[in-house]
Amino acid sequence: MSEIMRLAFKYKLRPNRKQEQAMRNFSGCCRFAYNALLAQEKEEYQEYLEELESSVKYYEEDLRILS
């Protein structure tokens, strides 16, 4: 059986002050967007759970009436 050859490269960035600031701004924007979308997903999921819970209660009442 043939061996798999793995290759890796390491690079070290040496940005000047302007480039470093641009990288920080970019990563900050990415973090903000990620956190905003995560909060939205959590909120939608919580609404889904609440809706599911109310549906279950509704059907439990129907089952009690039919029993």
Short mmCIF file of C-alpha atoms in Angstrom, two decimals:
data_model
loop_
_atom_site.label_atom_id
_atom_site.label_comp_id
_atom_site.label_asym_id
_atom_site.label_seq_id
_atom_site.Cartn_x
_atom_site.Cartn_y
_atom_site.Cartn_z
CA MET A 1 0.00 0.00 0.00
CA SER A 2 1.36 3.41 -0.90
CA GLU A 3 2.11 5.97 1.76
CA ILE A 4 0.42 9.32 1.83
CA MET A 5 2.82 12.21 1.75
CA ARG A 6 1.67 15.21 3.74
CA LEU A 7 3.07 18.59 2.97
CA ALA A 8 2.72 21.71 5.08
CA PHE A 9 3.89 25.26 4.74
CA LYS A 10 4.18 27.89 7.43
CA TYR A 11 4.14 31.57 6.70
CA LYS A 12 4.81 34.42 9.05
CA LEU A 13 3.10 37.70 8.32
CA ARG A 14 4.91 40.92 8.98
CA PRO A 15 2.35 43.62 8.27
CA ASN A 16 3.11 47.27 8.65
CA ARG A 17 0.91 49.37 10.97
CA LYS A 18 -1.61 50.27 8.28
CA GLN A 19 -1.98 46.65 7.16
CA GLU A 20 -2.26 45.45 10.76
CA GLN A 21 -5.03 47.97 11.42
CA ALA A 22 -6.85 46.85 8.25
CA MET A 23 -6.60 43.21 9.41
CA ARG A 24 -7.94 44.12 12.83
CA ASN A 25 -10.85 46.04 11.28
CA PHE A 26 -11.63 43.11 8.98
CA SER A 27 -11.57 40.55 11.79
CA GLY A 28 -13.72 42.84 13.94
CA CYS A 29 -16.31 43.11 11.17
CA CYS A 30 -16.29 39.33 10.74
CA ARG A 31 -16.73 38.81 14.46
CA PHE A 32 -19.60 41.31 14.55
CA ALA A 33 -21.38 39.65 11.60
CA TYR A 34 -20.89 36.16 13.06
CA ASN A 35 -22.22 37.18 16.48
CA ALA A 36 -25.21 39.01 14.96
CA LEU A 37 -26.17 35.99 12.87
CA LEU A 38 -25.64 33.65 15.82
CA ALA A 39 -27.94 35.80 17.98
CA GLN A 40 -30.56 35.75 15.23
CA GLU A 41 -30.35 31.96 14.93
CA LYS A 42 -30.66 31.55 18.69
CA GLU A 43 -33.71 33.82 18.74
CA GLU A 44 -35.39 31.95 15.87
CA TYR A 45 -34.64 28.62 17.53
CA GLN A 46 -36.12 29.84 20.83
CA GLU A 47 -39.26 30.96 18.98
CA TYR A 48 -39.44 27.55 17.31
CA LEU A 49 -39.20 25.80 20.69
CA GLU A 50 -41.93 28.00 22.15
CA GLU A 51 -44.16 27.30 19.15
CA LEU A 52 -43.47 23.59 19.46
CA GLU A 53 -44.26 23.67 23.17
CA SER A 54 -47.60 25.43 22.57
CA SER A 55 -48.45 22.88 19.84
CA VAL A 56 -47.73 20.00 22.19
CA LYS A 57 -49.92 21.57 24.89
CA TYR A 58 -52.71 22.06 22.34
CA TYR A 59 -52.60 18.41 21.26
CA GLU A 60 -52.37 17.19 24.87
CA GLU A 61 -55.61 19.05 25.58
CA ASP A 62 -57.24 17.41 22.55
CA LEU A 63 -56.14 14.00 23.75
CA ARG A 64 -57.59 14.62 27.23
CA ILE A 65 -60.91 15.69 25.73
CA LEU A 66 -61.04 12.64 23.45
CA SER A 67 -60.12 10.23 26.23
#
